[in-house]
Coordinates of C-alpha atoms and ligand atoms in Angstrom, one line a residue:
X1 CA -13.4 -9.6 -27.2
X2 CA -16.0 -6.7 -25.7
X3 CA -17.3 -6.4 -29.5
X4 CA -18.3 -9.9 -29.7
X5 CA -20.8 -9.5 -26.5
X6 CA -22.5 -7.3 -28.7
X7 CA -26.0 -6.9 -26.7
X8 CA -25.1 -8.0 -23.3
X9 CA -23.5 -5.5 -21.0
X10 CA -20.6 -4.7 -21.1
X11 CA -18.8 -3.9 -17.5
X12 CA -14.7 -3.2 -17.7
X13 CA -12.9 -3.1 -14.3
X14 CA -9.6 -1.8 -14.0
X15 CA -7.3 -3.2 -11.1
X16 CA -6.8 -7.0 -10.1
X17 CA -6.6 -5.8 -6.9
X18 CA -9.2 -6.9 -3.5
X19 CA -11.1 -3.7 -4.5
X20 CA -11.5 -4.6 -9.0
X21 CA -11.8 -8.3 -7.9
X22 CA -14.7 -7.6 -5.4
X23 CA -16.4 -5.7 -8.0
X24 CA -15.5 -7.8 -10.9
X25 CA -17.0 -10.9 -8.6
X26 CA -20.4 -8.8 -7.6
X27 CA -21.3 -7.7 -11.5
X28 CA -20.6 -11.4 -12.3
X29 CA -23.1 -12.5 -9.4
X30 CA -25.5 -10.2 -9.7
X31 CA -25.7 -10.3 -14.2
X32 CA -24.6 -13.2 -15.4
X33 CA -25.5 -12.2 -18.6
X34 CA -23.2 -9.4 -18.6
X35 CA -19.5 -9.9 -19.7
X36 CA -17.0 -8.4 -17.3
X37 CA -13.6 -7.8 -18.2
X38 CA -10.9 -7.5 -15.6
X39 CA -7.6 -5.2 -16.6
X40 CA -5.2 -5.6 -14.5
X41 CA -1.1 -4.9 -14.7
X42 CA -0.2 -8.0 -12.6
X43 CA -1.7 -11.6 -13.3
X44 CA -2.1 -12.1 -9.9
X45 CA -5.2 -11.1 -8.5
X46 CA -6.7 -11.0 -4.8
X47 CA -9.7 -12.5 -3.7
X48 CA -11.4 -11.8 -0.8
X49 CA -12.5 -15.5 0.5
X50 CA -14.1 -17.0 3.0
X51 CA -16.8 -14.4 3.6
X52 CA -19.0 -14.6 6.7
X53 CA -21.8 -12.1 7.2
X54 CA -21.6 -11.6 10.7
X55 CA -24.0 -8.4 11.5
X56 CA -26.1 -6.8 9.1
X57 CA -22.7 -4.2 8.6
X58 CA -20.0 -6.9 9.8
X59 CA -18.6 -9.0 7.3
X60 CA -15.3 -11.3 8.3
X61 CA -13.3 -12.4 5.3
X62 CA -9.9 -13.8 4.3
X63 CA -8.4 -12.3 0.8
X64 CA -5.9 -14.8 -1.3
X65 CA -3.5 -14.3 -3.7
X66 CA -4.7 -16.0 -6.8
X67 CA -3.7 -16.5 -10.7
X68 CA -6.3 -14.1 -13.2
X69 CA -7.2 -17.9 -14.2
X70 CA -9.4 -18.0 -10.6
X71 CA -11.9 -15.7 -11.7
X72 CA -12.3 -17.4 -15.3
X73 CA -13.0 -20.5 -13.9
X74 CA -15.6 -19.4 -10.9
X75 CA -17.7 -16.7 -13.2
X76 CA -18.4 -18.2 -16.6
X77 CA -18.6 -14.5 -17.8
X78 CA -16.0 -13.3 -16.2
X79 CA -12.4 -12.8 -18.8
X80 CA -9.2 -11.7 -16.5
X81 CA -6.7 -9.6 -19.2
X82 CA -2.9 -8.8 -17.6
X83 CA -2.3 -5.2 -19.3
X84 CA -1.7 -2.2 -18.5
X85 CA -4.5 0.6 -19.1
X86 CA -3.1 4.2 -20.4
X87 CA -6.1 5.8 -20.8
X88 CA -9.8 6.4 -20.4
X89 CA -11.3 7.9 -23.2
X90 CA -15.0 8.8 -22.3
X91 CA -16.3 10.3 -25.1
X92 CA -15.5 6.7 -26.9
X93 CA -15.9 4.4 -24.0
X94 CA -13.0 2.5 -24.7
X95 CA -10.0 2.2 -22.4
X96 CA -6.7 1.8 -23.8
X97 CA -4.0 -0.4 -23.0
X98 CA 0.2 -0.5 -23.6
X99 CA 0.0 -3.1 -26.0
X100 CA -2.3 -1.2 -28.3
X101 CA -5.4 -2.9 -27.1
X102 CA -9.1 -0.8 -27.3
X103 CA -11.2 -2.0 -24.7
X104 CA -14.8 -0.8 -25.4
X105 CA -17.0 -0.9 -22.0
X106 CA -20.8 0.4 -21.1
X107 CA -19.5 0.9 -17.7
X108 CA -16.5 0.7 -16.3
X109 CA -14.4 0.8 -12.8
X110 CA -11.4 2.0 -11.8
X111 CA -9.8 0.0 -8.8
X112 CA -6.6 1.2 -9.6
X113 CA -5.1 1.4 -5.8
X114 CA -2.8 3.7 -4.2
X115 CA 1.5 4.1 -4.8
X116 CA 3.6 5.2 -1.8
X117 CA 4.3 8.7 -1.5
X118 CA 8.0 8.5 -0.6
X119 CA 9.8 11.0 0.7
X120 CA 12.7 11.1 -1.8
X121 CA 11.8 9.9 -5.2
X122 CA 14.3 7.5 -7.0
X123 CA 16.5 6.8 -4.4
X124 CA 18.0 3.8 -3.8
X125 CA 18.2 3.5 -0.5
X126 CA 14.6 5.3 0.5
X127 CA 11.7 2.5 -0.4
X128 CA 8.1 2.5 0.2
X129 CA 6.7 -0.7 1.2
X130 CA 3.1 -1.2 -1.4
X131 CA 3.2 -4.6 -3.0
X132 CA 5.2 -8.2 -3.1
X133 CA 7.7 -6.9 -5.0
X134 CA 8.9 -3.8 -2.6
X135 CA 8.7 -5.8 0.7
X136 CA 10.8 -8.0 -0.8
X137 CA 13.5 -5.3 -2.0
X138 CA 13.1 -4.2 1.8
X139 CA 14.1 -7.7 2.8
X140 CA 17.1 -7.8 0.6
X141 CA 18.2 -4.4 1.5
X142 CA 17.9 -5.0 5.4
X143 CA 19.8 -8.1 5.3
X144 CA 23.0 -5.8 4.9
X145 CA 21.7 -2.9 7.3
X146 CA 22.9 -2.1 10.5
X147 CA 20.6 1.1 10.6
X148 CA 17.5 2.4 9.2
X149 CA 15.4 5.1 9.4
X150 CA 11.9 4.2 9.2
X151 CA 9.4 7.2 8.4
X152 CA 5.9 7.6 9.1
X153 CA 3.4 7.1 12.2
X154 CA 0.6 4.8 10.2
X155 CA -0.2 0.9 10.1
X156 CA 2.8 0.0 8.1
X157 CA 5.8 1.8 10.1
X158 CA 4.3 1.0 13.8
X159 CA 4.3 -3.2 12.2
X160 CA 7.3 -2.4 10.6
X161 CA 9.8 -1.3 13.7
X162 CA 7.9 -4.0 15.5
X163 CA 8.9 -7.0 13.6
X164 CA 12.4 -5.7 12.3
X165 CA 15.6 -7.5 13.9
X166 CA 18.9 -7.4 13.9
X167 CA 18.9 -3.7 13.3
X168 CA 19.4 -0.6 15.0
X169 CA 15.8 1.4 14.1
X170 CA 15.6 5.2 14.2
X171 CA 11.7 5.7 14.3
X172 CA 10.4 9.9 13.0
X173 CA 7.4 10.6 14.1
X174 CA 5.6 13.8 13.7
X175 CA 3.3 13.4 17.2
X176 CA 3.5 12.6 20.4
X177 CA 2.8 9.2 20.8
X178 CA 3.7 6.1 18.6
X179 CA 1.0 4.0 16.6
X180 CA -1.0 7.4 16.6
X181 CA -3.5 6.2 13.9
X182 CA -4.6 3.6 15.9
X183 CA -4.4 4.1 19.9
X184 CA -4.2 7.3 21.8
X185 CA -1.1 8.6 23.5
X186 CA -2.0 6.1 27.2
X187 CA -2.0 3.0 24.9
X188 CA 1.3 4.1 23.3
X189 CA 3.2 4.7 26.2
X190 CA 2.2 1.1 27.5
X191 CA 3.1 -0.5 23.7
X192 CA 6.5 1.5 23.8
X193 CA 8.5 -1.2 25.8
X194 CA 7.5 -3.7 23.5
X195 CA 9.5 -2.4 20.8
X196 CA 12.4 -3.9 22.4
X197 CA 14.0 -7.1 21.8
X198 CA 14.5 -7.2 25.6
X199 CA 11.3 -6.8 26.8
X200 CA 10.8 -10.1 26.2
X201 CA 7.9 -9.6 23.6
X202 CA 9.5 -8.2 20.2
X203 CA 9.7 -11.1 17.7
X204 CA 7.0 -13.6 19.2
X205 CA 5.4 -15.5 17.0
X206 CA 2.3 -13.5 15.3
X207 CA -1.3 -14.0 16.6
X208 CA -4.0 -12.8 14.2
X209 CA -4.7 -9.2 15.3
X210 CA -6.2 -7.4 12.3
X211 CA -9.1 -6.8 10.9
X212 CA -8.2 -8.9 7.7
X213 CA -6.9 -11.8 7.2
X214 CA -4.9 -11.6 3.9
X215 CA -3.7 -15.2 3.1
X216 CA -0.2 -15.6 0.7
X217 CA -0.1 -18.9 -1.0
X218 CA 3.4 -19.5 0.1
X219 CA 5.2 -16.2 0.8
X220 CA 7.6 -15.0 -2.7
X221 CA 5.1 -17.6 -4.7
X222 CA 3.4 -16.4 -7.9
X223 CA 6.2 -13.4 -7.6
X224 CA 5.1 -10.5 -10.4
X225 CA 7.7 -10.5 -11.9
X226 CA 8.5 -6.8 -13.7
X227 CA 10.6 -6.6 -16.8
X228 CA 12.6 -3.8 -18.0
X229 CA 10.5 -0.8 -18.8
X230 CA 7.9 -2.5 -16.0
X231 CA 9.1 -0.6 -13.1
X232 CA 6.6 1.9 -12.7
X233 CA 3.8 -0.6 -12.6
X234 CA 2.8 -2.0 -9.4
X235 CA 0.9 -4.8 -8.4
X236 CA -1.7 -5.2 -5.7
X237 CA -1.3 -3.7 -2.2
X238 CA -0.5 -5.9 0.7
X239 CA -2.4 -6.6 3.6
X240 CA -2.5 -6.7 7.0
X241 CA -0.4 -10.2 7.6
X242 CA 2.0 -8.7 5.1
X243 CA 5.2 -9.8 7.4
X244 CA 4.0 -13.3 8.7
X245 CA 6.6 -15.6 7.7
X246 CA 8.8 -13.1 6.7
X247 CA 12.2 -12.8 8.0
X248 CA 12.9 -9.0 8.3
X249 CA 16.7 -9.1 9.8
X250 CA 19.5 -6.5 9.5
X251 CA 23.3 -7.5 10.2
X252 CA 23.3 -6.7 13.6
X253 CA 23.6 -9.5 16.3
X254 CA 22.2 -8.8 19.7
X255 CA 19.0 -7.0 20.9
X256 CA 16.9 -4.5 18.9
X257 CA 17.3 -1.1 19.9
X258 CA 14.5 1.5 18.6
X259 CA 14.9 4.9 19.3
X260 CA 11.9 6.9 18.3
X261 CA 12.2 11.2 17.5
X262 CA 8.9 12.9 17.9
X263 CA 7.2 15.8 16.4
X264 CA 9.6 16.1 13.6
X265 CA 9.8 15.6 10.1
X266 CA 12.6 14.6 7.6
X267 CA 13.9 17.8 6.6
X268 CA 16.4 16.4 3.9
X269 CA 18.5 13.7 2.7
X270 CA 21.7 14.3 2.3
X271 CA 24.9 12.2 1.2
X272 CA 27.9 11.7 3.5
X273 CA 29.4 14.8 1.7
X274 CA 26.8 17.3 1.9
X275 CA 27.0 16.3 5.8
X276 CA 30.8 17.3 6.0
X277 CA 30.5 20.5 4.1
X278 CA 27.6 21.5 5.8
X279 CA 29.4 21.3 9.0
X280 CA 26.7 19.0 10.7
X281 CA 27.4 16.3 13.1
X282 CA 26.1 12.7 12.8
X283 CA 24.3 11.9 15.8
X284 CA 24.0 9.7 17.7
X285 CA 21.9 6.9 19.2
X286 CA 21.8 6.4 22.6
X287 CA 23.0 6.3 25.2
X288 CA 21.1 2.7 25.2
X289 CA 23.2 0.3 22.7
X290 CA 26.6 -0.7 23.5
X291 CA 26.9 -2.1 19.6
X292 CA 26.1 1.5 18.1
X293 CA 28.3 1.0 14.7
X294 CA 30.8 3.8 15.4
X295 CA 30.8 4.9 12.0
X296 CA 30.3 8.7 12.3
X297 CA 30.6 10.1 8.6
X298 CA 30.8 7.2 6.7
X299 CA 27.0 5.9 6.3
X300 CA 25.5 5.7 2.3
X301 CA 22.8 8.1 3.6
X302 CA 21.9 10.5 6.2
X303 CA 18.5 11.8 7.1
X304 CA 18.8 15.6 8.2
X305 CA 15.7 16.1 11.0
X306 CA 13.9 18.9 11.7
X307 CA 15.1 19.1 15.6
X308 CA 18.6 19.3 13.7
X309 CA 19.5 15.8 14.4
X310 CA 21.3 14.2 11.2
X311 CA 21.2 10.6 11.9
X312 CA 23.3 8.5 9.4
X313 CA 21.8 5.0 8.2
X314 CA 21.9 2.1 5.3
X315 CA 18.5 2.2 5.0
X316 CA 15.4 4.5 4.7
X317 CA 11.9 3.2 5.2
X318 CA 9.1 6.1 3.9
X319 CA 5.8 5.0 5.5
X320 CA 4.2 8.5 4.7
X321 CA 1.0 7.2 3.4
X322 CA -0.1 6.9 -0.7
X323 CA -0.5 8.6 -3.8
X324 CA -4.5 7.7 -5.4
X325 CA -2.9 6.0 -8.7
X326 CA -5.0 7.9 -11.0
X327 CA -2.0 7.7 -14.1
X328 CA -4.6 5.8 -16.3
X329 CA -6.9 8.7 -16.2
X330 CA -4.6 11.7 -16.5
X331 CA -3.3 12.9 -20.0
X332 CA 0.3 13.4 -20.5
X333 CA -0.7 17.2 -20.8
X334 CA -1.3 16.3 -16.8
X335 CA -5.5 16.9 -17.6
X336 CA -7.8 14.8 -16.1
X337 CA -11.7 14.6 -17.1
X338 CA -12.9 12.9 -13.5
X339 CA -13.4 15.1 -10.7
X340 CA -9.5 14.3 -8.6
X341 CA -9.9 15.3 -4.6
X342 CA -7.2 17.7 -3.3
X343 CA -5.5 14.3 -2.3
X344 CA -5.6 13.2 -5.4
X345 CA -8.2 10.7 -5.4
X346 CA -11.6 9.7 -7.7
X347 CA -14.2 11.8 -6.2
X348 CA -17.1 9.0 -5.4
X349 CA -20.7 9.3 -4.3
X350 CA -22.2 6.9 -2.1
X351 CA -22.9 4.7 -5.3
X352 CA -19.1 4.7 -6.5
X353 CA -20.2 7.3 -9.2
X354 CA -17.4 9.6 -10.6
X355 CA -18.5 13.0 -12.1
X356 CA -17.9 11.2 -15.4
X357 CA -21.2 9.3 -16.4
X358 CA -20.8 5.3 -16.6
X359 CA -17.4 5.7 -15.2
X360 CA -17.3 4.3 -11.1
X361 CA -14.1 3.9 -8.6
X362 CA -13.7 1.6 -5.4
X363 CA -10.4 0.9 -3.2
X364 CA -7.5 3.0 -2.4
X365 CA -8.1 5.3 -5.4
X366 CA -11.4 7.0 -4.1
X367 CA -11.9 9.8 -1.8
X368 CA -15.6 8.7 -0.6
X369 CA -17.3 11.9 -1.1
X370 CA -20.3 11.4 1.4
X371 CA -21.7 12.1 4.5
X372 CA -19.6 10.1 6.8
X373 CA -20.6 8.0 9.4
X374 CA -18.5 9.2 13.0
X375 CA -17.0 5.6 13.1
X376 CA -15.8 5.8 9.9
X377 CA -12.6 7.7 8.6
X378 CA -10.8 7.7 5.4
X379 CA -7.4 6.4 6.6
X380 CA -4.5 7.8 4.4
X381 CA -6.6 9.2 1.9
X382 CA -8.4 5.6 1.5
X383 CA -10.2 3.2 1.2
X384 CA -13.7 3.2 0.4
X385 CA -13.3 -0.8 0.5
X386 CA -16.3 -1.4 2.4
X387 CA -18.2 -0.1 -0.2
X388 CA -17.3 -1.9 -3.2
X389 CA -20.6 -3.8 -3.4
X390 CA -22.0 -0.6 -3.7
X391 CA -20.8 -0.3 -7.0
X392 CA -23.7 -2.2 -8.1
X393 CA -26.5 -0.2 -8.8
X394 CA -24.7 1.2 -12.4
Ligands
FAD1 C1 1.9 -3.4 3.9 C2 0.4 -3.1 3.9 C3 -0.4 -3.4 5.0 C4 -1.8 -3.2 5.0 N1 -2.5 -3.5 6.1 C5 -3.9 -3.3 6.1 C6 -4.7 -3.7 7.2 O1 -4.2 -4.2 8.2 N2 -6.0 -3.6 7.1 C7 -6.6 -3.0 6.0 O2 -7.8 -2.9 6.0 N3 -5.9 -2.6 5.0 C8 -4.5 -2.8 5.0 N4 -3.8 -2.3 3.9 C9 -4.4 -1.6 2.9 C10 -5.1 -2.5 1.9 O3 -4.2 -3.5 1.5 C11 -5.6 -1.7 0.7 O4 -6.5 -0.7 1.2 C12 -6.3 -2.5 -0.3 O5 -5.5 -3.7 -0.7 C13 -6.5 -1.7 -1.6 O6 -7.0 -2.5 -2.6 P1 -7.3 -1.8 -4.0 O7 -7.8 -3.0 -4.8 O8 -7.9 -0.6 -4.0 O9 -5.8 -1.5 -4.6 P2 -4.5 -2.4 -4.9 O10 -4.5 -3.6 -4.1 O11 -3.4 -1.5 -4.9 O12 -4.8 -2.9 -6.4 C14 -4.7 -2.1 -7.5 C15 -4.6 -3.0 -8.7 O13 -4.7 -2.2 -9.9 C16 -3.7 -2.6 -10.8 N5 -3.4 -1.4 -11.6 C17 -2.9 -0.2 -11.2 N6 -2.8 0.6 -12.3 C18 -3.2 -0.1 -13.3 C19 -3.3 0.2 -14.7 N7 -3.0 1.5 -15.2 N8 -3.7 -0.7 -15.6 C20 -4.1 -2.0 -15.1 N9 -4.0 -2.3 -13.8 C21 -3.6 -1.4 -12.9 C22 -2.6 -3.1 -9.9 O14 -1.7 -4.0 -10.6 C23 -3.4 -3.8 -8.9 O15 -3.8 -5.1 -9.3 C24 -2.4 -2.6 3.9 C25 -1.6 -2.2 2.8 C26 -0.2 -2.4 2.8 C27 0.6 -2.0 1.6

């Protein structure tokens, strides 16, 4: 396909994610004589719609869920391939893909996002919540659950206890205050009430409150769908109204009871066995709920603390933060040619240049290796999203 644009540019972009599709929509903008190639695991894509330049640094946008077919249609030069990319090889300029495809590029970007970093790998009962698929395991497992554990302090966990019902919650927190990437400890302590059914406020309908406005064409629509073999693929994070018109509900009738454990970490998972022989006690939640399920040894899975608390549950929720996905560029020797941050992600300049000539990043993959403006952090080891148009000067 590449070789037949012989003469015209061409750009490759890895990831059909808000991040590839951004880029993948500027290049086609900016050169319409250049052919730009999306790559991409899922054939769903996300768009970022609706964009309103509000300031000359505020823009307001919506981003859709949309078929590959989207971009085809809106950029003559655009072509939108579901496959998934093994390898980068830059001597060549050619990326690879599963089903033996040779991509050739003259530039190309990886917008390969980010993969939860769970806190026990493989489990069946410990999920991460990244893309359509695993919030939708999470709503099948909860339906069953009369407890979970939910892990982490970051966007996902605080929205997470706040919209779950039906479900006893155990919150682990490794600071003082709840929701501590986003307010300080005064703010949390006023939240705090709120994450009870009781208070009157836990469940209300959802007013728009985020930055984003990520728009699902019918919640479970356009499911990517994995086959066998397909597991470790994962399709395009989630956004901020990633629960509305969700039902996230556990077995439980009656209110929601949250109990939150700070300053600790997970120490271990064990099984109901390793509990016993240990000689540890499940604890206990309280003294709040009158419905506590008294079922002292006899959970699927316990969650051994680091205050020595060993709380027993059906369900464990690792919002830890994510993994750069960086598989594509990494050898199975484990070697990578790019330059990786310590967390792992593509090392970017201020133009979305890698160390590797003709080879750029944007989204959840980078670390944004620049002097940083004070009102700008890298949350959880992303996302240098607001730059993706600066991917344009290659
Ligand atoms: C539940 C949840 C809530 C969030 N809430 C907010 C919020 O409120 N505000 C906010 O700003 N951000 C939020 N985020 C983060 C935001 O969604 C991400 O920062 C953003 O979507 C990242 O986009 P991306 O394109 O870099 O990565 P992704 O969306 O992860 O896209 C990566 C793409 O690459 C493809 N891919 C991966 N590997 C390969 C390969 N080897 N070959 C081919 N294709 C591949 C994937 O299929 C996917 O299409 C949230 C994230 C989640 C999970």
């Amino acid at each position: 396909m590449a070789a037949e644009s012989k003469g015209r540019q061409r750009y490759v972009v890895v990831g059909g994610g808000v991040a590839g599709v951004s880029c993948a929509e500027e290049l086609a903008r900016l050169s319409p004589e250049s052919q730009v190639t999306v790559v991409s695991d899922s054939p769903l894509i996300k768009a970022a719609t609706n964009v309103v330049q509000q300031s000359r640094v505020l823009e307001t946008f919506d981003v859709e869920q949309k078929q590959g077919s989207y971009l085809e249609q809106r950029y003559g030069n655009v072509t939108v391939l579901a496959a998934h990319v093994t390898s980068l090889i830059h001597k060549e300029k050619v990326v690879e893909t599963s089903d033996g495809r040779r991509i050739p590029y003259d530039k190309v970007c990886i917008c390969t996002g980010a993969k939860p970093k769970l806190i026990a790998e493989g489990h069946p009962r410990v999920i991460g919540i990244r893309d359509t698929e695993s919030v939708e395991d999470f709503q099948r497992k909860l339906e069953d659950a009369r407890r979970i554990v939910v892990v982490g302090n970051g966007g996902i966990a605080t929205e997470l206890v706040y919209e779950v019902k039906g479900c006893q919650v155990v919150w682990v927190i490794r600071h003082t205050a709840i929701c501590h990437t986003f307010v300080d400890e005064g703010a949390a302590v006023f939240f705090l009430p709120h994450l009870h059914d009781d208070s009157g406020c836990h469940g209300d309908t959802a007013e728009l409150r985020k930055r984003t406005k990520y728009v699902c064409e019918g919640v479970g629509e356009g499911r990517e769908e994995r086959g066998e073999g397909e597991k470790e693929r994962i399709g395009s994070a989630l956004g901020p109204d990633w629960h509305t018109g969700r039902q996230m509900k556990g077995r439980n009738e009656g209110p929601t009871h949250v109990q939150v454990e700070y300053e600790v970490e997970v120490k271990e998972i064990l099984t109901a066995s390793q509990v016993k022989s240990r000689g540890l006690q499940p604890s206990k939640i309280g003294p709040r709920p009158p419905e506590e399920p008294q079922l002292g040894y006899q959970w699927p899975i316990f969650v051994a603390l680091t205050n020595g608390k060993v709380f027993g549950c059906d369900l464990v929720v690792s919002a830890t933060g994510v993994f750069p996905n960086t598989t594509c560029l990494t050898s199975s020797a484990g070697q990578t040619e790019v330059e990786l941050s310590e967390e792992g992600g593509v090392v970017v300049d201020n133009q979305m240049r890698t160390s590797l000539s003709h080879v750029y990043a944007a989204g959840d993959v980078c670390t944004a290796r620049w002097t940083h403006s004070q009102l700008w952090f890298q949350g959880m080891k992303k996302s240098a999203l607001t730059s993706v148009s600066s991917c344009l000067p290659m």
